[in-house]
CSV table of N, CA and C in Angstrom, one decimal:
chain,number,residue,atom,x,y,z
Z,1,MET,N,0.9,-1.3,0.1
Z,1,MET,CA,0.1,0.2,0.1
Z,1,MET,C,0.7,1.2,0.0
Z,2,GLY,N,0.6,2.2,-1.1
Z,2,GLY,CA,1.2,3.5,-1.0
Z,2,GLY,C,0.8,4.6,-0.2
Z,3,VAL,N,1.5,5.9,0.0
Z,3,VAL,CA,1.2,6.7,0.8
Z,3,VAL,C,0.0,7.4,0.4
Z,4,MET,N,-0.6,7.3,-0.8
Z,4,MET,CA,-1.7,8.0,-1.2
Z,4,MET,C,-2.9,7.2,-1.2
Z,5,GLU,N,-2.9,5.8,-0.5
Z,5,GLU,CA,-3.9,5.1,-0.5
Z,5,GLU,C,-4.9,5.1,0.9
Z,6,GLY,N,-6.1,5.1,0.9
Z,6,GLY,CA,-6.7,5.0,2.3
Z,6,GLY,C,-7.3,6.0,2.9
Z,7,ASN,N,-7.0,6.5,3.8
Z,7,ASN,CA,-7.4,7.7,4.6
Z,7,ASN,C,-6.8,9.0,4.3
Z,8,PRO,N,-7.4,10.0,3.6
Z,8,PRO,CA,-7.1,11.4,2.9
Z,8,PRO,C,-6.2,11.7,4.1
Z,9,LYS,N,-6.9,12.0,5.3
Z,9,LYS,CA,-6.4,12.8,6.4
Z,9,LYS,C,-4.9,12.1,6.8
Z,10,LYS,N,-4.7,11.0,6.5
Z,10,LYS,CA,-3.4,10.6,6.6
Z,10,LYS,C,-2.3,10.4,6.0
Z,11,GLU,N,-2.7,11.2,4.6
Z,11,GLU,CA,-1.8,11.5,3.5
Z,11,GLU,C,-1.0,12.7,3.6
Z,12,PRO,N,0.2,12.6,3.6
Z,12,PRO,CA,1.1,13.6,3.5
Z,12,PRO,C,0.3,14.7,2.5
Z,13,MET,N,0.6,16.0,3.0
Z,13,MET,CA,0.4,17.3,1.9
Z,13,MET,C,1.8,17.4,1.0
Z,14,HIS,N,1.1,17.6,-0.3
Z,14,HIS,CA,2.3,17.9,-1.1
Z,14,HIS,C,2.9,19.3,-0.9
Z,15,TYR,N,3.8,19.7,-1.7
Z,15,TYR,CA,4.2,21.2,-1.7
Z,15,TYR,C,3.3,22.2,-2.2
Z,16,GLY,N,2.4,21.7,-3.4
Z,16,GLY,CA,1.4,22.5,-4.1
Z,16,GLY,C,0.4,22.8,-2.6
Z,17,GLU,N,-0.1,21.7,-2.2
Z,17,GLU,CA,-1.3,21.9,-1.5
Z,17,GLU,C,-0.8,22.5,-0.3
Z,18,VAL,N,0.5,22.7,0.3
Z,18,VAL,CA,1.0,23.7,1.3
Z,18,VAL,C,1.1,25.0,1.0
Z,19,ILE,N,1.4,25.3,-0.1
Z,19,ILE,CA,1.7,26.7,-0.5
Z,19,ILE,C,0.3,27.4,-0.8
Z,20,GLY,N,-0.6,26.2,-1.4
Z,20,GLY,CA,-2.0,26.7,-1.8
Z,20,GLY,C,-2.9,27.3,-0.6
Z,21,VAL,N,-2.6,26.3,0.6
Z,21,VAL,CA,-3.3,26.6,2.0
Z,21,VAL,C,-2.8,27.9,2.3
Z,22,TRP,N,-1.5,27.8,2.4
Z,22,TRP,CA,-0.5,28.8,2.9
Z,22,TRP,C,-0.6,30.4,2.6
Z,23,ALA,N,-0.9,29.9,1.1
Z,23,ALA,CA,-1.1,31.7,0.4
Z,23,ALA,C,-2.6,31.9,0.7
Z,24,TYR,N,-3.6,31.0,0.6
Z,24,TYR,CA,-5.0,31.3,0.6
Z,24,TYR,C,-5.4,32.1,2.3
Z,25,ILE,N,-4.7,31.7,3.2
Z,25,ILE,CA,-4.9,32.0,4.7
Z,25,ILE,C,-4.1,33.6,4.5
Z,26,GLY,N,-3.2,33.5,4.1
Z,26,GLY,CA,-2.3,35.0,3.9
Z,26,GLY,C,-3.3,36.0,3.2
Z,27,ALA,N,-3.9,35.5,2.1
Z,27,ALA,CA,-4.7,36.6,1.5
Z,27,ALA,C,-5.9,36.5,2.5
Z,28,ASN,N,-6.3,35.8,2.9
Z,28,ASN,CA,-7.6,35.9,3.5
Z,28,ASN,C,-7.2,37.4,4.9
Z,29,ASN,N,-6.1,36.7,5.7
Z,29,ASN,CA,-5.8,37.7,6.5
Z,29,ASN,C,-5.4,39.5,6.3
Z,30,GLY,N,-5.0,39.4,5.1
Z,30,GLY,CA,-5.3,40.8,4.5
Z,30,GLY,C,-6.6,41.4,3.9
Z,31,LEU,N,-7.4,40.5,3.7
Z,31,LEU,CA,-8.6,40.8,3.2
Z,31,LEU,C,-9.4,41.2,4.7
Z,32,ILE,N,-9.4,40.3,5.7
Z,32,ILE,CA,-9.7,40.9,7.0
Z,32,ILE,C,-9.7,41.9,7.4
Z,33,SER,N,-8.1,42.2,7.3
Z,33,SER,CA,-7.7,43.5,8.0
Z,33,SER,C,-8.7,44.6,7.0
Z,34,GLY,N,-8.5,44.5,5.8
Z,34,GLY,CA,-8.9,45.8,4.6
Z,34,GLY,C,-10.4,45.7,4.9
Z,35,TYR,N,-11.4,44.3,5.3
Z,35,TYR,CA,-12.9,44.8,5.3
Z,35,TYR,C,-13.2,45.5,6.6
Z,36,GLU,N,-12.2,45.2,7.5
Z,36,GLU,CA,-12.3,45.7,8.8
Z,36,GLU,C,-12.2,47.3,8.7
Z,37,ALA,N,-11.2,47.5,7.9
Z,37,ALA,CA,-11.0,49.1,7.9
Z,37,ALA,C,-12.3,49.2,6.8
Z,38,PHE,N,-13.0,48.8,5.8
Z,38,PHE,CA,-13.9,49.0,5.0
Z,38,PHE,C,-15.3,49.6,5.9
Z,39,VAL,N,-15.3,48.7,6.8
Z,39,VAL,CA,-16.7,48.7,7.7
Z,39,VAL,C,-16.8,50.0,8.7
Z,40,ASN,N,-15.5,50.5,9.0
Z,40,ASN,CA,-15.5,51.9,9.3
Z,40,ASN,C,-15.6,53.4,8.4
Z,41,HIS,N,-15.5,52.8,7.2
Z,41,HIS,CA,-15.5,53.9,6.1
Z,41,HIS,C,-16.9,53.8,5.6
Z,42,ALA,N,-17.7,52.8,5.5
Z,42,ALA,CA,-18.9,52.4,5.1
Z,42,ALA,C,-20.1,53.3,5.8
Z,43,GLY,N,-21.1,53.9,4.9
Z,43,GLY,CA,-22.2,54.3,5.5
Z,43,GLY,C,-23.4,53.4,5.4
Z,44,ASP,N,-23.4,52.7,4.2
Z,44,ASP,CA,-24.7,51.8,4.0
Z,44,ASP,C,-24.8,50.6,4.5
Z,45,GLU,N,-25.7,50.5,5.3
Z,45,GLU,CA,-25.8,49.3,6.3
Z,45,GLU,C,-26.0,47.9,5.7
Z,46,ASP,N,-26.4,47.8,4.4
Z,46,ASP,CA,-26.3,46.4,3.8
Z,46,ASP,C,-25.0,46.4,3.3
Z,47,LEU,N,-24.3,47.4,3.0
Z,47,LEU,CA,-22.8,46.9,2.5
Z,47,LEU,C,-21.9,46.7,3.7
Z,48,LYS,N,-22.5,47.3,5.0
Z,48,LYS,CA,-21.8,46.7,6.4
Z,48,LYS,C,-21.9,45.3,6.7
Z,49,LYS,N,-23.1,44.9,6.7
Z,49,LYS,CA,-23.3,43.5,6.8
Z,49,LYS,C,-23.3,42.5,6.0
Z,50,LEU,N,-22.8,43.0,4.7
Z,50,LEU,CA,-22.3,41.9,3.8
Z,50,LEU,C,-20.4,42.0,4.2
Z,51,LEU,N,-20.0,43.1,4.5
Z,51,LEU,CA,-18.7,42.7,5.0
Z,51,LEU,C,-18.5,42.3,6.2
Z,52,GLN,N,-19.5,42.2,7.0
Z,52,GLN,CA,-19.1,41.8,8.3
Z,52,GLN,C,-19.4,39.9,8.0
Z,53,GLU,N,-20.0,39.9,7.0
Z,53,GLU,CA,-20.4,38.3,6.4
Z,53,GLU,C,-19.2,38.0,6.1
Z,54,ALA,N,-18.5,38.8,5.3
Z,54,ALA,CA,-17.6,38.3,4.6
Z,54,ALA,C,-16.4,38.0,5.6
Z,55,ILE,N,-15.9,38.8,6.7
Z,55,ILE,CA,-15.1,38.7,7.3
Z,55,ILE,C,-15.1,37.6,8.4
Z,56,GLN,N,-16.5,37.4,9.0
Z,56,GLN,CA,-16.8,36.2,9.5
Z,56,GLN,C,-16.3,34.8,8.8
Z,57,THR,N,-16.8,34.7,7.4
Z,57,THR,CA,-16.5,33.8,6.8
Z,57,THR,C,-14.9,33.4,6.6
Z,58,MET,N,-14.1,34.3,6.3
Z,58,MET,CA,-12.9,34.4,6.0
Z,58,MET,C,-12.2,34.0,7.1
Z,59,LYS,N,-12.6,34.6,8.5
Z,59,LYS,CA,-12.2,34.2,9.7
Z,59,LYS,C,-12.2,32.7,10.1
Z,60,SER,N,-13.5,32.0,9.6
Z,60,SER,CA,-13.8,30.6,9.7
Z,60,SER,C,-13.1,29.7,8.8
Z,61,GLU,N,-12.7,30.1,7.7
Z,61,GLU,CA,-11.9,29.4,6.7
Z,61,GLU,C,-10.6,29.3,7.5
Z,62,VAL,N,-10.0,30.4,7.5
Z,62,VAL,CA,-8.6,30.6,8.3
Z,62,VAL,C,-8.5,30.1,9.5
Z,63,LYS,N,-9.5,29.9,10.3
Z,63,LYS,CA,-9.5,28.8,11.6
Z,63,LYS,C,-9.3,27.4,10.9
Z,64,GLU,N,-9.9,26.9,10.2
Z,64,GLU,CA,-10.2,25.6,10.0
Z,64,GLU,C,-8.8,25.2,8.9
Z,65,LEU,N,-8.2,26.2,8.2
Z,65,LEU,CA,-6.8,25.9,7.4
Z,65,LEU,C,-5.4,26.1,8.2
Z,66,GLU,N,-5.7,26.7,9.2
Z,66,GLU,CA,-4.6,26.8,9.9
Z,66,GLU,C,-4.4,25.5,10.8
Z,67,SER,N,-5.6,25.0,11.2
Z,67,SER,CA,-5.7,24.0,12.0
Z,67,SER,C,-5.0,22.7,11.0
Z,68,LEU,N,-5.5,22.5,9.8
Z,68,LEU,CA,-4.9,21.6,9.0
Z,68,LEU,C,-3.2,22.1,8.7
Z,69,LEU,N,-2.7,23.0,8.5
Z,69,LEU,CA,-1.4,23.2,8.3
Z,69,LEU,C,-0.8,22.6,9.5
Z,70,LYS,N,-1.3,23.3,10.8
Z,70,LYS,CA,-0.5,22.8,12.3
Z,70,LYS,C,-0.7,21.1,12.3
Z,71,GLU,N,-1.8,20.8,11.9
Z,71,GLU,CA,-1.6,19.2,12.2
Z,71,GLU,C,-0.7,18.4,11.1
Z,72,ASN,N,-0.1,19.1,10.0
Z,72,ASN,CA,0.8,18.4,9.0
Z,72,ASN,C,2.3,19.5,9.8
Z,73,GLY,N,2.4,19.7,10.5
Z,73,GLY,CA,3.4,20.3,11.3
Z,73,GLY,C,4.1,21.4,10.6
Z,74,ILE,N,3.1,22.5,9.8
Z,74,ILE,CA,3.8,23.8,9.4
Z,74,ILE,C,3.0,24.7,10.0
Z,75,THR,N,4.0,25.7,10.1
Z,75,THR,CA,3.4,27.0,10.7
Z,75,THR,C,2.5,27.8,9.9
Z,76,PRO,N,1.4,28.3,10.5
Z,76,PRO,CA,0.7,29.2,9.2
Z,76,PRO,C,1.2,30.8,9.2
Z,77,PRO,N,1.1,31.3,8.1
Z,77,PRO,CA,1.3,32.8,8.4
Z,77,PRO,C,0.7,33.4,9.3
Z,78,PRO,N,1.5,34.8,9.5
Z,78,PRO,CA,1.0,35.4,10.7
Z,78,PRO,C,-0.4,36.4,10.4
Z,79,SER,N,-1.2,36.5,11.2
Z,79,SER,CA,-2.3,37.4,11.0
Z,79,SER,C,-2.1,38.7,11.6
Z,80,LEU,N,-2.8,39.4,11.2
Z,80,LEU,CA,-2.8,41.0,11.4
Z,80,LEU,C,-3.6,41.1,12.8
Z,81,PRO,N,-3.5,42.2,13.5
Z,81,PRO,CA,-4.2,42.6,14.5
Z,81,PRO,C,-5.6,43.1,14.1
Z,82,SER,N,-6.6,43.4,14.6
Z,82,SER,CA,-7.8,43.4,14.3
Z,82,SER,C,-8.1,44.8,14.6
Z,83,ARG,N,-8.6,45.7,13.6
Z,83,ARG,CA,-8.8,47.2,13.9
Z,83,ARG,C,-9.7,47.5,14.7
Z,84,GLY,N,-9.6,48.7,15.2
Z,84,GLY,CA,-10.4,49.3,16.0
Z,84,GLY,C,-11.7,49.7,15.2
Z,85,THR,N,-12.9,49.9,15.6
Z,85,THR,CA,-13.8,50.7,15.5
Z,85,THR,C,-13.8,52.4,15.1
Z,86,ALA,N,-14.4,52.9,14.2
Z,86,ALA,CA,-14.2,54.3,13.7
Z,86,ALA,C,-15.8,54.7,13.3
Z,87,ASN,N,-16.1,55.8,13.4
Z,87,ASN,CA,-17.3,56.5,12.9
Z,87,ASN,C,-17.1,57.0,11.6
Z,88,ALA,N,-17.8,56.6,10.8
Z,88,ALA,CA,-17.5,57.2,9.4
Z,88,ALA,C,-17.4,58.6,9.1
Z,89,GLU,N,-18.3,59.0,9.9
Z,89,GLU,CA,-18.4,60.8,9.9
Z,89,GLU,C,-17.1,61.3,10.3
Z,90,ASP,N,-16.2,60.5,10.7
Z,90,ASP,CA,-15.3,61.2,11.6
Z,90,ASP,C,-14.1,60.9,10.6
Z,91,ILE,N,-14.3,60.5,9.5
Z,91,ILE,CA,-13.3,60.3,8.6
Z,91,ILE,C,-13.5,61.7,7.6
Z,92,PRO,N,-12.2,62.4,7.2
Z,92,PRO,CA,-12.5,63.5,6.2
Z,92,PRO,C,-12.7,62.8,5.2
Z,93,THR,N,-13.7,63.7,4.2
Z,93,THR,CA,-14.1,63.5,3.2
Z,93,THR,C,-13.1,62.7,2.1
Z,94,GLY,N,-12.3,63.5,2.0
Z,94,GLY,CA,-11.3,63.2,0.7
Z,94,GLY,C,-10.4,62.1,1.2
Z,95,ALA,N,-10.4,61.7,2.5
Z,95,ALA,CA,-10.0,60.3,3.0
Z,95,ALA,C,-10.4,59.2,3.1
Z,96,ARG,N,-11.8,59.5,3.1
Z,96,ARG,CA,-12.9,58.2,3.0
Z,96,ARG,C,-13.1,57.3,1.7
Z,97,PHE,N,-13.2,56.2,2.0
Z,97,PHE,CA,-13.8,55.3,0.7
Z,97,PHE,C,-14.8,55.5,0.7
Z,98,MET,N,-15.5,55.7,-0.4
Z,98,MET,CA,-17.2,55.8,-0.7
Z,98,MET,C,-17.8,54.4,-1.0
Z,99,ASP,N,-19.0,54.3,-0.6
Z,99,ASP,CA,-19.8,53.0,-0.4
Z,99,ASP,C,-19.5,52.1,-2.1
Z,100,PRO,N,-19.8,53.2,-3.0
Z,100,PRO,CA,-19.4,52.5,-4.2
Z,100,PRO,C,-18.0,51.8,-4.5
Z,101,GLU,N,-17.2,52.6,-4.0
Z,101,GLU,CA,-15.5,52.1,-4.0
Z,101,GLU,C,-15.2,51.0,-3.4
Z,102,ILE,N,-16.0,50.7,-2.4
Z,102,ILE,CA,-15.9,49.6,-1.1
Z,102,ILE,C,-16.3,48.4,-2.1
Z,103,SER,N,-17.6,48.6,-2.5
Z,103,SER,CA,-18.2,47.2,-3.3
Z,103,SER,C,-17.7,46.9,-4.4
Z,104,ALA,N,-16.8,48.2,-5.0
Z,104,ALA,CA,-16.3,47.5,-6.5
Z,104,ALA,C,-14.9,46.7,-6.0
Z,105,ALA,N,-14.5,46.9,-4.8
Z,105,ALA,CA,-12.9,46.5,-4.6
Z,105,ALA,C,-13.5,45.1,-4.0
Z,106,VAL,N,-14.4,44.8,-3.3
Z,106,VAL,CA,-15.0,43.6,-2.6
Z,106,VAL,C,-15.1,42.9,-4.0
Z,107,SER,N,-15.8,43.3,-4.8
Z,107,SER,CA,-16.5,42.5,-6.0
Z,107,SER,C,-15.5,42.1,-6.6
Z,108,ILE,N,-14.2,42.8,-6.6
Z,108,ILE,CA,-13.0,42.4,-7.6
Z,108,ILE,C,-12.5,40.8,-6.7
Z,109,ASN,N,-12.4,41.6,-5.4
Z,109,ASN,CA,-11.7,40.3,-4.8
Z,109,ASN,C,-12.4,39.2,-4.6
Z,110,VAL,N,-13.8,39.1,-4.9
Z,110,VAL,CA,-14.9,38.0,-4.5
Z,110,VAL,C,-14.0,37.2,-6.2
Z,111,GLY,N,-14.2,37.7,-7.3
Z,111,GLY,CA,-13.6,37.2,-8.7
Z,111,GLY,C,-12.6,36.5,-8.4
Z,112,GLN,N,-11.3,37.3,-7.9
Z,112,GLN,CA,-10.1,36.8,-7.9
Z,112,GLN,C,-10.0,35.5,-6.8
Z,113,GLY,N,-10.9,35.6,-5.6
Z,113,GLY,CA,-10.7,34.5,-4.6
Z,113,GLY,C,-11.2,33.2,-5.4
Z,114,MET,N,-12.6,33.2,-6.0
Z,114,MET,CA,-12.9,32.1,-7.1
Z,114,MET,C,-11.9,31.6,-7.8
Z,115,VAL,N,-11.1,32.2,-8.4
Z,115,VAL,CA,-9.7,31.8,-9.1
Z,115,VAL,C,-8.9,31.1,-8.4
Z,116,SER,N,-8.4,31.5,-7.3
Z,116,SER,CA,-7.5,31.2,-6.3
Z,116,SER,C,-7.9,29.8,-5.7
Z,117,ILE,N,-9.3,29.9,-5.4
Z,117,ILE,CA,-9.7,28.6,-4.9
Z,117,ILE,C,-10.1,27.5,-5.6
Z,118,SER,N,-10.3,27.7,-7.3
Z,118,SER,CA,-10.3,26.9,-8.1
Z,118,SER,C,-8.7,26.2,-8.4
Z,119,GLN,N,-7.8,27.1,-8.5
Z,119,GLN,CA,-6.3,26.8,-8.5
Z,119,GLN,C,-5.9,25.8,-7.6
Z,120,VAL,N,-6.4,26.0,-6.3
Z,120,VAL,CA,-5.8,25.2,-5.3
Z,120,VAL,C,-6.6,24.0,-5.3
Z,121,MET,N,-7.9,23.8,-5.5
Z,121,MET,CA,-8.7,22.6,-5.9
Z,121,MET,C,-8.0,21.8,-6.9
Z,122,GLY,N,-7.5,22.3,-7.9
Z,122,GLY,CA,-7.1,21.5,-9.0
Z,122,GLY,C,-5.9,20.9,-8.9
Z,123,GLN,N,-5.2,21.3,-7.7
Z,123,GLN,CA,-3.4,20.8,-7.5
Z,123,GLN,C,-3.9,19.6,-6.5
Z,124,CYS,N,-5.1,19.6,-5.8
Z,124,CYS,CA,-4.9,18.7,-4.7
Z,124,CYS,C,-5.1,17.2,-4.9
Z,125,LEU,N,-4.2,16.7,-4.4
Z,125,LEU,CA,-4.4,15.3,-4.5
Z,125,LEU,C,-5.2,14.7,-3.2
Z,126,ARG,N,-5.3,15.5,-1.9
Z,126,ARG,CA,-5.9,15.2,-0.9
Z,126,ARG,C,-7.5,15.4,-1.3
Z,127,GLU,N,-8.5,14.3,-1.1
Z,127,GLU,CA,-9.6,14.6,-1.2
Z,127,GLU,C,-10.6,15.5,-0.3
Z,128,ASP,N,-10.0,15.3,1.2
Z,128,ASP,CA,-10.4,16.5,2.1
Z,128,ASP,C,-10.2,17.6,2.0
Z,129,ILE,N,-8.8,17.9,1.2
Z,129,ILE,CA,-8.9,19.3,1.3
Z,129,ILE,C,-9.1,20.1,-0.1
Z,130,ALA,N,-9.5,19.2,-1.1
Z,130,ALA,CA,-9.8,19.6,-2.1
Z,130,ALA,C,-11.5,19.9,-1.7
Z,131,ALA,N,-12.2,19.1,-0.7
Z,131,ALA,CA,-13.7,19.5,-0.6
Z,131,ALA,C,-13.6,20.4,0.3
Z,132,MET,N,-12.5,20.6,0.9
Z,132,MET,CA,-12.7,22.1,1.9
Z,132,MET,C,-13.0,23.1,1.1
Z,133,PHE,N,-12.2,23.2,-0.2
Z,133,PHE,CA,-11.9,24.6,-1.0
Z,133,PHE,C,-13.3,24.6,-1.9
Z,134,ALA,N,-13.9,23.4,-2.0
Z,134,ALA,CA,-15.0,23.2,-2.9
Z,134,ALA,C,-16.2,24.0,-2.4
Z,135,LYS,N,-16.3,24.0,-0.7
Z,135,LYS,CA,-17.0,24.5,0.4
Z,135,LYS,C,-16.9,26.1,-0.1
Z,136,TYR,N,-15.3,26.2,0.0
Z,136,TYR,CA,-15.2,27.8,0.0
Z,136,TYR,C,-15.7,28.3,-1.2
Z,137,LEU,N,-15.5,27.6,-2.2
Z,137,LEU,CA,-16.1,28.2,-3.8
Z,137,LEU,C,-17.5,28.4,-3.6
Z,138,LYS,N,-18.3,27.3,-3.2
Z,138,LYS,CA,-19.7,27.6,-3.3
Z,138,LYS,C,-20.2,28.6,-2.2
Z,139,ASP,N,-19.3,28.9,-1.0
Z,139,ASP,CA,-19.7,30.1,-0.2
Z,139,ASP,C,-19.2,31.5,-0.8
Z,140,LYS,N,-18.3,31.2,-1.7
Z,140,LYS,CA,-17.7,32.7,-2.4
Z,140,LYS,C,-18.7,32.8,-3.5
Z,141,ILE,N,-19.2,31.8,-4.1
Z,141,ILE,CA,-20.4,32.3,-5.4
Z,141,ILE,C,-21.5,32.7,-4.8
Z,142,MET,N,-22.2,32.2,-3.7
Z,142,MET,CA,-23.2,32.8,-3.1
Z,142,MET,C,-23.1,34.0,-2.7
Z,143,PHE,N,-22.2,34.2,-2.0
Z,143,PHE,CA,-21.8,35.7,-1.6
Z,143,PHE,C,-21.6,36.7,-2.5
Z,144,GLY,N,-21.0,36.2,-3.8
Z,144,GLY,CA,-20.9,37.2,-5.0
Z,144,GLY,C,-22.3,37.4,-5.6
Z,145,ALA,N,-23.1,36.5,-5.8
Z,145,ALA,CA,-24.3,36.5,-6.1
Z,145,ALA,C,-25.2,37.8,-4.8
Z,146,LYS,N,-24.9,37.6,-3.9
Z,146,LYS,CA,-25.7,38.6,-2.9
Z,146,LYS,C,-25.0,40.0,-3.2
Z,147,LEU,N,-23.6,40.0,-3.3
Z,147,LEU,CA,-23.0,41.3,-3.9
Z,147,LEU,C,-23.6,41.9,-5.0
Z,148,LEU,N,-23.7,41.2,-6.2
Z,148,LEU,CA,-24.1,41.8,-7.3
Z,148,LEU,C,-25.6,42.0,-7.3
Z,149,ARG,N,-26.3,41.2,-6.6
Z,149,ARG,CA,-27.7,42.0,-6.4
Z,149,ARG,C,-27.8,43.4,-5.8
Z,150,MET,N,-27.2,43.4,-4.6
Z,150,MET,CA,-26.8,44.7,-3.9
Z,150,MET,C,-26.5,45.7,-4.7
Z,151,ASN,N,-25.2,45.5,-5.7
Z,151,ASN,CA,-24.6,46.5,-6.6
Z,151,ASN,C,-25.5,47.0,-7.5
Z,152,LYS,N,-26.8,46.0,-8.1
Z,152,LYS,CA,-27.7,46.6,-8.8
Z,152,LYS,C,-28.6,47.5,-8.2
Z,153,ASP,N,-29.4,47.1,-7.2
Z,153,ASP,CA,-30.2,47.6,-6.3
Z,153,ASP,C,-30.0,48.9,-6.1
Z,154,LYS,N,-28.7,49.2,-5.8
Z,154,LYS,CA,-28.3,50.6,-5.3
Z,154,LYS,C,-27.6,51.5,-6.4
Z,155,GLY,N,-27.5,50.9,-7.6
Z,155,GLY,CA,-27.3,51.8,-8.9
Z,155,GLY,C,-25.5,51.7,-8.7
Z,156,TRP,N,-24.9,50.8,-8.1
Z,156,TRP,CA,-23.3,51.1,-7.9
Z,156,TRP,C,-22.5,50.4,-9.0
Z,157,ILE,N,-23.3,49.8,-10.1
Z,157,ILE,CA,-22.5,49.0,-11.2
Z,157,ILE,C,-22.5,49.7,-12.3
Z,158,ILE,N,-21.3,50.2,-12.7
Z,158,ILE,CA,-20.8,50.6,-13.9
Z,158,ILE,C,-20.6,49.6,-14.6
Z,159,PRO,N,-21.8,49.1,-16.1
Z,159,PRO,CA,-21.5,48.5,-17.0
Z,159,PRO,C,-20.6,49.0,-18.3
Z,160,PRO,N,-19.9,47.8,-18.8
Z,160,PRO,CA,-19.3,48.2,-19.8
Z,160,PRO,C,-20.3,48.3,-20.8
Z,161,PRO,N,-20.0,48.8,-22.5
Z,161,PRO,CA,-20.8,48.7,-23.2
Z,161,PRO,C,-21.6,47.7,-23.5
Z,162,LEU,N,-23.1,48.1,-23.6
Z,162,LEU,CA,-24.0,47.3,-23.6
Z,162,LEU,C,-24.1,46.5,-25.0
Z,163,LEU,N,-24.4,45.5,-25.7
Z,163,LEU,CA,-24.9,45.4,-26.8
Z,163,LEU,C,-26.4,45.2,-26.8
Z,164,THR,N,-26.8,45.8,-28.0
Z,164,THR,CA,-28.4,46.0,-27.8
Z,164,THR,C,-28.6,45.5,-29.2
Z,165,SER,N,-29.7,44.8,-29.5
Z,165,SER,CA,-30.1,44.5,-31.0
Z,165,SER,C,-31.0,45.5,-31.5
Z,166,ASN,N,-30.9,45.8,-33.0
Z,166,ASN,CA,-31.6,46.6,-33.6
Z,166,ASN,C,-33.1,46.1,-34.0
């Protein structure tokens, strides 16, 4: 029996899985910090709720993936300290991110996250790790759909040239 037979949790991680998981944790840690700052800047309550949802989801993913790395003898990347809270009205107008800017940045992150997650899934040999990332992809798709609906409802979408039929 080889090392890649039997219980996937007993199989060693390969270097691609390790760096994929490690990089995903690092990216989430950076996004968590940025989204905490965005919450301080946001004025729209729906946007704040979506930002909080994203933060909680990413924190949960980080916790799960850090455990995976530790179980395999790998030190996870460092996390960033939590940001304090601020009143958006106290941030000077020229320094404050506006709600459409925040939403656009988060929308870009969602798309990039789906690509990153798919890449990690594609290089996995361990089914348990691939399944974890499949769940993250499903969650990211659902979050992206909510974000898109909110952007449309609030008029924050700037569409590219639209093809219309004559």
